[in-house]
């Protein structure tokens, strides 16, 4: 297991002092990146082999949203490698000044290694220091089947410089913020549960279409400019 520590600053939060959903996910995913680097199979090492990590699925259950000034500890470990995916889990804690730790959130994720040029999956056994299982599972609440029959609202977003990550495509956490922004809520959106599936990369300059339902907890779908479905997500509300 690997742990990283973070402090929640004003720039990370909304006008109510709550840590933004996409920034929280970014902290969690950065913990995974650091753990992979220490293990010898991080993005810098894979890039030297012409490969990289991509996130395929992500699910998070939040018990309490972090606030300005909170000190966080995020733990991560690999549960298993299955087929072409590595399953990595997380727990996030608030750490008080006297060392008391309070569980804030749990998350699961599925990652694949792809060839940078062909964009095809790479077998983990072909990686010199491939990820080994380290711990057990995390049991997250099962999300109900989303109601996708309701009226859908569409908006658009052009992928710009600040959306990109080291792989040259839209960052995983940026998709969350793009979806949240499409809801046009000044007080933000803090789902108790969220589930995201990433199926197709989106690159600089592309104008994406974001559709979401308006009944109950929103279901999102992001399409690239060719009409290809790239990302889907489901949020469970109300706000925390």
PDB file of C-alpha atoms in Angstrom:
ATOM      1  CA  UNK A   1       0.000   0.000   0.000  1.00  0.00           C
ATOM      2  CA  UNK A   2       1.131   3.529  -0.763  1.00  0.00           C
ATOM      3  CA  UNK A   3       0.003   6.775   0.934  1.00  0.00           C
ATOM      4  CA  UNK A   4       0.158  10.417  -0.121  1.00  0.00           C
ATOM      5  CA  UNK A   5      -0.665  13.500   1.933  1.00  0.00           C
ATOM      6  CA  UNK A   6      -2.476  16.640   0.765  1.00  0.00           C
ATOM      7  CA  UNK A   7      -3.670  19.938   2.205  1.00  0.00           C
ATOM      8  CA  UNK A   8      -6.902  21.438   0.885  1.00  0.00           C
ATOM      9  CA  UNK A   9      -6.295  25.055  -0.110  1.00  0.00           C
ATOM     10  CA  UNK A  10      -8.723  27.830  -1.055  1.00  0.00           C
ATOM     11  CA  UNK A  11      -7.963  27.451  -4.761  1.00  0.00           C
ATOM     12  CA  UNK A  12      -9.127  23.815  -4.571  1.00  0.00           C
ATOM     13  CA  UNK A  13     -12.592  24.682  -3.229  1.00  0.00           C
ATOM     14  CA  UNK A  14     -15.845  26.276  -4.316  1.00  0.00           C
ATOM     15  CA  UNK A  15     -17.439  29.374  -2.817  1.00  0.00           C
ATOM     16  CA  UNK A  16     -18.837  27.272   0.057  1.00  0.00           C
ATOM     17  CA  UNK A  17     -15.400  26.018   1.056  1.00  0.00           C
ATOM     18  CA  UNK A  18     -15.940  22.450  -0.178  1.00  0.00           C
ATOM     19  CA  UNK A  19     -13.263  20.635  -2.165  1.00  0.00           C
ATOM     20  CA  UNK A  20     -14.345  20.491  -5.799  1.00  0.00           C
ATOM     21  CA  UNK A  21     -15.289  17.013  -6.996  1.00  0.00           C
ATOM     22  CA  UNK A  22     -12.792  16.980  -9.868  1.00  0.00           C
ATOM     23  CA  UNK A  23      -9.924  18.185  -7.639  1.00  0.00           C
ATOM     24  CA  UNK A  24     -10.701  15.440  -5.113  1.00  0.00           C
ATOM     25  CA  UNK A  25     -10.546  12.846  -7.894  1.00  0.00           C
ATOM     26  CA  UNK A  26      -7.318  14.395  -9.157  1.00  0.00           C
ATOM     27  CA  UNK A  27      -5.704  13.988  -5.725  1.00  0.00           C
ATOM     28  CA  UNK A  28      -6.826  10.356  -5.632  1.00  0.00           C
ATOM     29  CA  UNK A  29      -5.513   9.620  -9.128  1.00  0.00           C
ATOM     30  CA  UNK A  30      -2.232  11.422  -8.432  1.00  0.00           C
ATOM     31  CA  UNK A  31      -1.747   9.026  -5.526  1.00  0.00           C
ATOM     32  CA  UNK A  32      -2.054   6.144  -7.993  1.00  0.00           C
ATOM     33  CA  UNK A  33       0.473   7.767 -10.337  1.00  0.00           C
ATOM     34  CA  UNK A  34       3.001   8.194  -7.548  1.00  0.00           C
ATOM     35  CA  UNK A  35       2.519   4.607  -6.353  1.00  0.00           C
ATOM     36  CA  UNK A  36       3.122   3.325  -9.900  1.00  0.00           C
ATOM     37  CA  UNK A  37       6.288   5.420 -10.235  1.00  0.00           C
ATOM     38  CA  UNK A  38       7.697   4.020  -6.988  1.00  0.00           C
ATOM     39  CA  UNK A  39       6.826   0.512  -8.199  1.00  0.00           C
ATOM     40  CA  UNK A  40       8.811   1.023 -11.415  1.00  0.00           C
ATOM     41  CA  UNK A  41       5.813   1.050 -13.744  1.00  0.00           C
ATOM     42  CA  UNK A  42       4.800   4.722 -13.679  1.00  0.00           C
ATOM     43  CA  UNK A  43       4.074   6.887 -16.709  1.00  0.00           C
ATOM     44  CA  UNK A  44       7.681   8.197 -17.125  1.00  0.00           C
ATOM     45  CA  UNK A  45       9.065   4.636 -17.255  1.00  0.00           C
ATOM     46  CA  UNK A  46       6.307   3.390 -19.557  1.00  0.00           C
ATOM     47  CA  UNK A  47       6.790   6.387 -21.859  1.00  0.00           C
ATOM     48  CA  UNK A  48      10.408   5.301 -22.353  1.00  0.00           C
ATOM     49  CA  UNK A  49       8.969   2.001 -23.590  1.00  0.00           C
ATOM     50  CA  UNK A  50       6.486   3.747 -25.894  1.00  0.00           C
ATOM     51  CA  UNK A  51       3.583   2.956 -23.550  1.00  0.00           C
ATOM     52  CA  UNK A  52       1.337   4.722 -21.067  1.00  0.00           C
ATOM     53  CA  UNK A  53      -1.434   4.183 -18.534  1.00  0.00           C
ATOM     54  CA  UNK A  54      -5.068   5.063 -19.309  1.00  0.00           C
ATOM     55  CA  UNK A  55      -8.001   5.073 -16.902  1.00  0.00           C
ATOM     56  CA  UNK A  56     -10.933   2.935 -18.035  1.00  0.00           C
ATOM     57  CA  UNK A  57     -13.370   2.997 -15.092  1.00  0.00           C
ATOM     58  CA  UNK A  58     -13.685   4.889 -11.839  1.00  0.00           C
ATOM     59  CA  UNK A  59     -16.208   4.695  -8.986  1.00  0.00           C
ATOM     60  CA  UNK A  60     -16.215   6.761  -5.794  1.00  0.00           C
ATOM     61  CA  UNK A  61     -18.339   6.770  -2.646  1.00  0.00           C
ATOM     62  CA  UNK A  62     -17.988   9.947  -0.566  1.00  0.00           C
ATOM     63  CA  UNK A  63     -19.024   9.982   3.075  1.00  0.00           C
ATOM     64  CA  UNK A  64     -18.030  13.586   3.755  1.00  0.00           C
ATOM     65  CA  UNK A  65     -16.572  16.246   1.452  1.00  0.00           C
ATOM     66  CA  UNK A  66     -13.194  17.719   2.438  1.00  0.00           C
ATOM     67  CA  UNK A  67     -13.117  21.431   3.265  1.00  0.00           C
ATOM     68  CA  UNK A  68     -10.626  24.294   3.178  1.00  0.00           C
ATOM     69  CA  UNK A  69      -7.749  23.604   5.553  1.00  0.00           C
ATOM     70  CA  UNK A  70      -8.297  19.851   5.794  1.00  0.00           C
ATOM     71  CA  UNK A  71      -5.236  17.655   5.781  1.00  0.00           C
ATOM     72  CA  UNK A  72      -5.826  14.447   3.832  1.00  0.00           C
ATOM     73  CA  UNK A  73      -4.170  11.056   3.629  1.00  0.00           C
ATOM     74  CA  UNK A  74      -4.994   8.957   0.582  1.00  0.00           C
ATOM     75  CA  UNK A  75      -4.102   5.256   0.518  1.00  0.00           C
ATOM     76  CA  UNK A  76      -3.941   3.160  -2.625  1.00  0.00           C
ATOM     77  CA  UNK A  77      -3.218  -0.446  -3.480  1.00  0.00           C
ATOM     78  CA  UNK A  78      -3.676  -2.879  -6.367  1.00  0.00           C
ATOM     79  CA  UNK A  79      -6.433  -5.402  -5.760  1.00  0.00           C
ATOM     80  CA  UNK A  80      -5.885  -7.622  -8.813  1.00  0.00           C
ATOM     81  CA  UNK A  81      -4.919  -7.748 -12.463  1.00  0.00           C
ATOM     82  CA  UNK A  82      -7.744  -9.103 -14.584  1.00  0.00           C
ATOM     83  CA  UNK A  83      -7.556  -9.589 -18.327  1.00  0.00           C
ATOM     84  CA  UNK A  84      -5.993  -6.387 -19.683  1.00  0.00           C
ATOM     85  CA  UNK A  85      -6.857  -4.270 -16.630  1.00  0.00           C
ATOM     86  CA  UNK A  86      -5.223  -3.492 -13.306  1.00  0.00           C
ATOM     87  CA  UNK A  87      -7.770  -2.894 -10.527  1.00  0.00           C
ATOM     88  CA  UNK A  88      -6.594  -0.244  -8.039  1.00  0.00           C
ATOM     89  CA  UNK A  89      -8.440   0.838  -4.878  1.00  0.00           C
ATOM     90  CA  UNK A  90      -8.324   3.926  -2.649  1.00  0.00           C
ATOM     91  CA  UNK A  91      -9.321   5.269   0.752  1.00  0.00           C
ATOM     92  CA  UNK A  92      -9.194   8.953   1.696  1.00  0.00           C
ATOM     93  CA  UNK A  93      -8.993  10.177   5.295  1.00  0.00           C
ATOM     94  CA  UNK A  94      -9.131  13.525   7.063  1.00  0.00           C
ATOM     95  CA  UNK A  95      -6.207  13.744   9.513  1.00  0.00           C
ATOM     96  CA  UNK A  96      -6.633  16.043  12.510  1.00  0.00           C
ATOM     97  CA  UNK A  97      -3.778  17.915  14.191  1.00  0.00           C
ATOM     98  CA  UNK A  98      -3.717  15.298  16.958  1.00  0.00           C
ATOM     99  CA  UNK A  99      -3.528  12.445  14.432  1.00  0.00           C
ATOM    100  CA  UNK A 100      -7.147  11.262  14.483  1.00  0.00           C
ATOM    101  CA  UNK A 101      -8.140   9.891  11.069  1.00  0.00           C
ATOM    102  CA  UNK A 102     -11.687  10.048   9.707  1.00  0.00           C
ATOM    103  CA  UNK A 103     -12.688   8.105   6.599  1.00  0.00           C
ATOM    104  CA  UNK A 104     -13.985  10.491   3.920  1.00  0.00           C
ATOM    105  CA  UNK A 105     -14.225   8.409   0.754  1.00  0.00           C
ATOM    106  CA  UNK A 106     -13.472   5.104  -0.936  1.00  0.00           C
ATOM    107  CA  UNK A 107     -12.893   4.495  -4.625  1.00  0.00           C
ATOM    108  CA  UNK A 108     -12.117   1.777  -7.141  1.00  0.00           C
ATOM    109  CA  UNK A 109     -10.553   2.051 -10.570  1.00  0.00           C
ATOM    110  CA  UNK A 110      -9.560  -0.007 -13.603  1.00  0.00           C
ATOM    111  CA  UNK A 111      -6.468   0.903 -15.632  1.00  0.00           C
ATOM    112  CA  UNK A 112      -4.988  -0.373 -18.882  1.00  0.00           C
ATOM    113  CA  UNK A 113      -1.541   0.037 -20.430  1.00  0.00           C
ATOM    114  CA  UNK A 114      -1.593   0.971 -24.112  1.00  0.00           C
ATOM    115  CA  UNK A 115       0.991   1.395 -26.837  1.00  0.00           C
ATOM    116  CA  UNK A 116       1.371   5.137 -27.496  1.00  0.00           C
ATOM    117  CA  UNK A 117       1.517   4.723 -31.271  1.00  0.00           C
ATOM    118  CA  UNK A 118      -0.945   1.907 -31.981  1.00  0.00           C
ATOM    119  CA  UNK A 119      -3.251   2.756 -29.009  1.00  0.00           C
ATOM    120  CA  UNK A 120      -3.622  -1.020 -28.486  1.00  0.00           C
ATOM    121  CA  UNK A 121      -3.610  -2.674 -25.059  1.00  0.00           C
ATOM    122  CA  UNK A 122      -0.334  -4.080 -23.735  1.00  0.00           C
ATOM    123  CA  UNK A 123      -0.126  -7.349 -21.775  1.00  0.00           C
ATOM    124  CA  UNK A 124       1.081  -6.707 -18.219  1.00  0.00           C
ATOM    125  CA  UNK A 125       3.483  -9.629 -18.487  1.00  0.00           C
ATOM    126  CA  UNK A 126       5.346  -7.670 -21.163  1.00  0.00           C
ATOM    127  CA  UNK A 127       6.134  -4.875 -18.677  1.00  0.00           C
ATOM    128  CA  UNK A 128       9.494  -5.389 -16.867  1.00  0.00           C
ATOM    129  CA  UNK A 129       8.093  -4.297 -13.478  1.00  0.00           C
ATOM    130  CA  UNK A 130       4.424  -5.083 -13.855  1.00  0.00           C
ATOM    131  CA  UNK A 131       1.901  -4.271 -11.098  1.00  0.00           C
ATOM    132  CA  UNK A 132       1.435  -6.957  -8.461  1.00  0.00           C
ATOM    133  CA  UNK A 133      -1.719  -7.355  -6.285  1.00  0.00           C
ATOM    134  CA  UNK A 134      -1.214  -5.794  -2.837  1.00  0.00           C
ATOM    135  CA  UNK A 135      -4.492  -5.890  -0.911  1.00  0.00           C
ATOM    136  CA  UNK A 136      -8.177  -6.631  -0.689  1.00  0.00           C
ATOM    137  CA  UNK A 137     -11.323  -5.260  -2.243  1.00  0.00           C
ATOM    138  CA  UNK A 138     -13.412  -2.191  -1.441  1.00  0.00           C
ATOM    139  CA  UNK A 139     -17.182  -2.709  -1.288  1.00  0.00           C
ATOM    140  CA  UNK A 140     -18.919   0.341  -2.732  1.00  0.00           C
ATOM    141  CA  UNK A 141     -22.702   0.875  -2.843  1.00  0.00           C
ATOM    142  CA  UNK A 142     -24.300  -0.457  -6.000  1.00  0.00           C
ATOM    143  CA  UNK A 143     -25.616   2.391  -8.104  1.00  0.00           C
ATOM    144  CA  UNK A 144     -29.201   2.041  -9.364  1.00  0.00           C
ATOM    145  CA  UNK A 145     -29.814   1.754 -13.077  1.00  0.00           C
ATOM    146  CA  UNK A 146     -29.954   5.326 -14.386  1.00  0.00           C
ATOM    147  CA  UNK A 147     -33.132   6.693 -15.929  1.00  0.00           C
ATOM    148  CA  UNK A 148     -31.966   7.674 -19.408  1.00  0.00           C
ATOM    149  CA  UNK A 149     -35.455   8.202 -20.834  1.00  0.00           C
ATOM    150  CA  UNK A 150     -35.899  11.715 -19.444  1.00  0.00           C
ATOM    151  CA  UNK A 151     -35.338  14.909 -21.352  1.00  0.00           C
ATOM    152  CA  UNK A 152     -31.658  15.457 -22.207  1.00  0.00           C
ATOM    153  CA  UNK A 153     -29.934  18.836 -22.120  1.00  0.00           C
ATOM    154  CA  UNK A 154     -26.938  19.450 -24.381  1.00  0.00           C
ATOM    155  CA  UNK A 155     -24.013  21.822 -24.140  1.00  0.00           C
ATOM    156  CA  UNK A 156     -20.608  21.972 -25.814  1.00  0.00           C
ATOM    157  CA  UNK A 157     -17.012  22.424 -24.699  1.00  0.00           C
ATOM    158  CA  UNK A 158     -13.835  22.902 -26.744  1.00  0.00           C
ATOM    159  CA  UNK A 159     -10.849  20.969 -25.405  1.00  0.00           C
ATOM    160  CA  UNK A 160      -8.147  23.536 -24.610  1.00  0.00           C
ATOM    161  CA  UNK A 161      -4.606  23.546 -23.234  1.00  0.00           C
ATOM    162  CA  UNK A 162      -5.652  23.424 -19.566  1.00  0.00           C
ATOM    163  CA  UNK A 163      -7.740  20.280 -20.207  1.00  0.00           C
ATOM    164  CA  UNK A 164      -4.768  18.179 -21.361  1.00  0.00           C
ATOM    165  CA  UNK A 165      -2.616  15.721 -19.449  1.00  0.00           C
ATOM    166  CA  UNK A 166       0.820  14.216 -20.088  1.00  0.00           C
ATOM    167  CA  UNK A 167      -0.679  11.730 -22.544  1.00  0.00           C
ATOM    168  CA  UNK A 168      -1.842  14.612 -24.752  1.00  0.00           C
ATOM    169  CA  UNK A 169      -5.568  13.966 -24.334  1.00  0.00           C
ATOM    170  CA  UNK A 170      -8.217  15.393 -22.021  1.00  0.00           C
ATOM    171  CA  UNK A 171      -7.383  14.633 -18.403  1.00  0.00           C
ATOM    172  CA  UNK A 172      -9.651  12.157 -16.600  1.00  0.00           C
ATOM    173  CA  UNK A 173     -10.549  14.645 -13.863  1.00  0.00           C
ATOM    174  CA  UNK A 174     -11.318  17.392 -16.375  1.00  0.00           C
ATOM    175  CA  UNK A 175     -14.185  15.323 -17.750  1.00  0.00           C
ATOM    176  CA  UNK A 176     -15.802  15.490 -14.315  1.00  0.00           C
ATOM    177  CA  UNK A 177     -15.516  19.276 -14.225  1.00  0.00           C
ATOM    178  CA  UNK A 178     -16.845  19.588 -17.789  1.00  0.00           C
ATOM    179  CA  UNK A 179     -19.890  17.541 -16.792  1.00  0.00           C
ATOM    180  CA  UNK A 180     -20.445  19.450 -13.551  1.00  0.00           C
ATOM    181  CA  UNK A 181     -20.135  22.791 -15.367  1.00  0.00           C
ATOM    182  CA  UNK A 182     -22.797  21.673 -17.843  1.00  0.00           C
ATOM    183  CA  UNK A 183     -25.320  21.547 -14.978  1.00  0.00           C
ATOM    184  CA  UNK A 184     -24.926  25.324 -14.517  1.00  0.00           C
ATOM    185  CA  UNK A 185     -25.085  25.206 -10.717  1.00  0.00           C
ATOM    186  CA  UNK A 186     -23.388  28.092  -8.887  1.00  0.00           C
ATOM    187  CA  UNK A 187     -23.122  26.123  -5.624  1.00  0.00           C
ATOM    188  CA  UNK A 188     -21.462  23.123  -7.226  1.00  0.00           C
ATOM    189  CA  UNK A 189     -22.300  19.442  -7.340  1.00  0.00           C
ATOM    190  CA  UNK A 190     -21.031  17.028  -4.688  1.00  0.00           C
ATOM    191  CA  UNK A 191     -22.358  13.535  -5.453  1.00  0.00           C
ATOM    192  CA  UNK A 192     -22.370  10.959  -2.684  1.00  0.00           C
ATOM    193  CA  UNK A 193     -21.552   8.406  -5.394  1.00  0.00           C
ATOM    194  CA  UNK A 194     -20.187   8.705  -8.887  1.00  0.00           C
ATOM    195  CA  UNK A 195     -19.284   6.206 -11.567  1.00  0.00           C
ATOM    196  CA  UNK A 196     -17.390   7.083 -14.741  1.00  0.00           C
ATOM    197  CA  UNK A 197     -16.479   4.970 -17.786  1.00  0.00           C
ATOM    198  CA  UNK A 198     -13.845   6.197 -20.239  1.00  0.00           C
ATOM    199  CA  UNK A 199     -14.101   4.527 -23.643  1.00  0.00           C
ATOM    200  CA  UNK A 200     -12.461   6.889 -26.147  1.00  0.00           C
ATOM    201  CA  UNK A 201      -9.776   9.572 -25.936  1.00  0.00           C
ATOM    202  CA  UNK A 202     -10.511  13.215 -26.748  1.00  0.00           C
ATOM    203  CA  UNK A 203      -7.744  15.506 -27.990  1.00  0.00           C
ATOM    204  CA  UNK A 204      -6.841  19.178 -28.157  1.00  0.00           C
ATOM    205  CA  UNK A 205      -9.099  21.340 -30.286  1.00  0.00           C
ATOM    206  CA  UNK A 206     -12.025  18.931 -30.411  1.00  0.00           C
ATOM    207  CA  UNK A 207     -15.443  20.335 -29.549  1.00  0.00           C
ATOM    208  CA  UNK A 208     -17.347  17.826 -27.439  1.00  0.00           C
ATOM    209  CA  UNK A 209     -21.084  17.605 -26.795  1.00  0.00           C
ATOM    210  CA  UNK A 210     -22.248  16.958 -23.243  1.00  0.00           C
ATOM    211  CA  UNK A 211     -25.713  15.511 -22.721  1.00  0.00           C
ATOM    212  CA  UNK A 212     -27.303  14.906 -19.343  1.00  0.00           C
ATOM    213  CA  UNK A 213     -30.694  13.899 -18.035  1.00  0.00           C
ATOM    214  CA  UNK A 214     -32.750  16.300 -15.947  1.00  0.00           C
ATOM    215  CA  UNK A 215     -34.766  13.865 -13.816  1.00  0.00           C
ATOM    216  CA  UNK A 216     -33.344  12.648 -10.523  1.00  0.00           C
ATOM    217  CA  UNK A 217     -29.607  12.049 -10.272  1.00  0.00           C
ATOM    218  CA  UNK A 218     -28.009  13.002 -13.582  1.00  0.00           C
ATOM    219  CA  UNK A 219     -26.606  10.614 -16.164  1.00  0.00           C
ATOM    220  CA  UNK A 220     -23.987  12.116 -18.498  1.00  0.00           C
ATOM    221  CA  UNK A 221     -22.686  11.239 -21.940  1.00  0.00           C
ATOM    222  CA  UNK A 222     -19.844  13.053 -23.703  1.00  0.00           C
ATOM    223  CA  UNK A 223     -19.472  12.724 -27.483  1.00  0.00           C
ATOM    224  CA  UNK A 224     -16.550  13.900 -29.615  1.00  0.00           C
ATOM    225  CA  UNK A 225     -17.032  16.022 -32.729  1.00  0.00           C
ATOM    226  CA  UNK A 226     -17.492  12.881 -34.843  1.00  0.00           C
ATOM    227  CA  UNK A 227     -20.381  11.727 -32.675  1.00  0.00           C
ATOM    228  CA  UNK A 228     -18.407   8.935 -30.949  1.00  0.00           C
ATOM    229  CA  UNK A 229     -19.445   8.256 -27.351  1.00  0.00           C
ATOM    230  CA  UNK A 230     -16.297   8.843 -25.266  1.00  0.00           C
ATOM    231  CA  UNK A 231     -17.298   9.125 -21.607  1.00  0.00           C
ATOM    232  CA  UNK A 232     -20.369   8.204 -19.573  1.00  0.00           C
ATOM    233  CA  UNK A 233     -21.017   8.982 -15.920  1.00  0.00           C
ATOM    234  CA  UNK A 234     -23.677   8.655 -13.280  1.00  0.00           C
ATOM    235  CA  UNK A 235     -23.979  10.839 -10.179  1.00  0.00           C
ATOM    236  CA  UNK A 236     -26.043  10.169  -7.071  1.00  0.00           C
ATOM    237  CA  UNK A 237     -27.296  13.364  -5.424  1.00  0.00           C
ATOM    238  CA  UNK A 238     -28.241  15.356  -3.308  1.00  0.00           C
ATOM    239  CA  UNK A 239     -25.238  17.411  -2.303  1.00  0.00           C
ATOM    240  CA  UNK A 240     -23.303  16.422   0.761  1.00  0.00           C
TER     241      UNK A 240
END
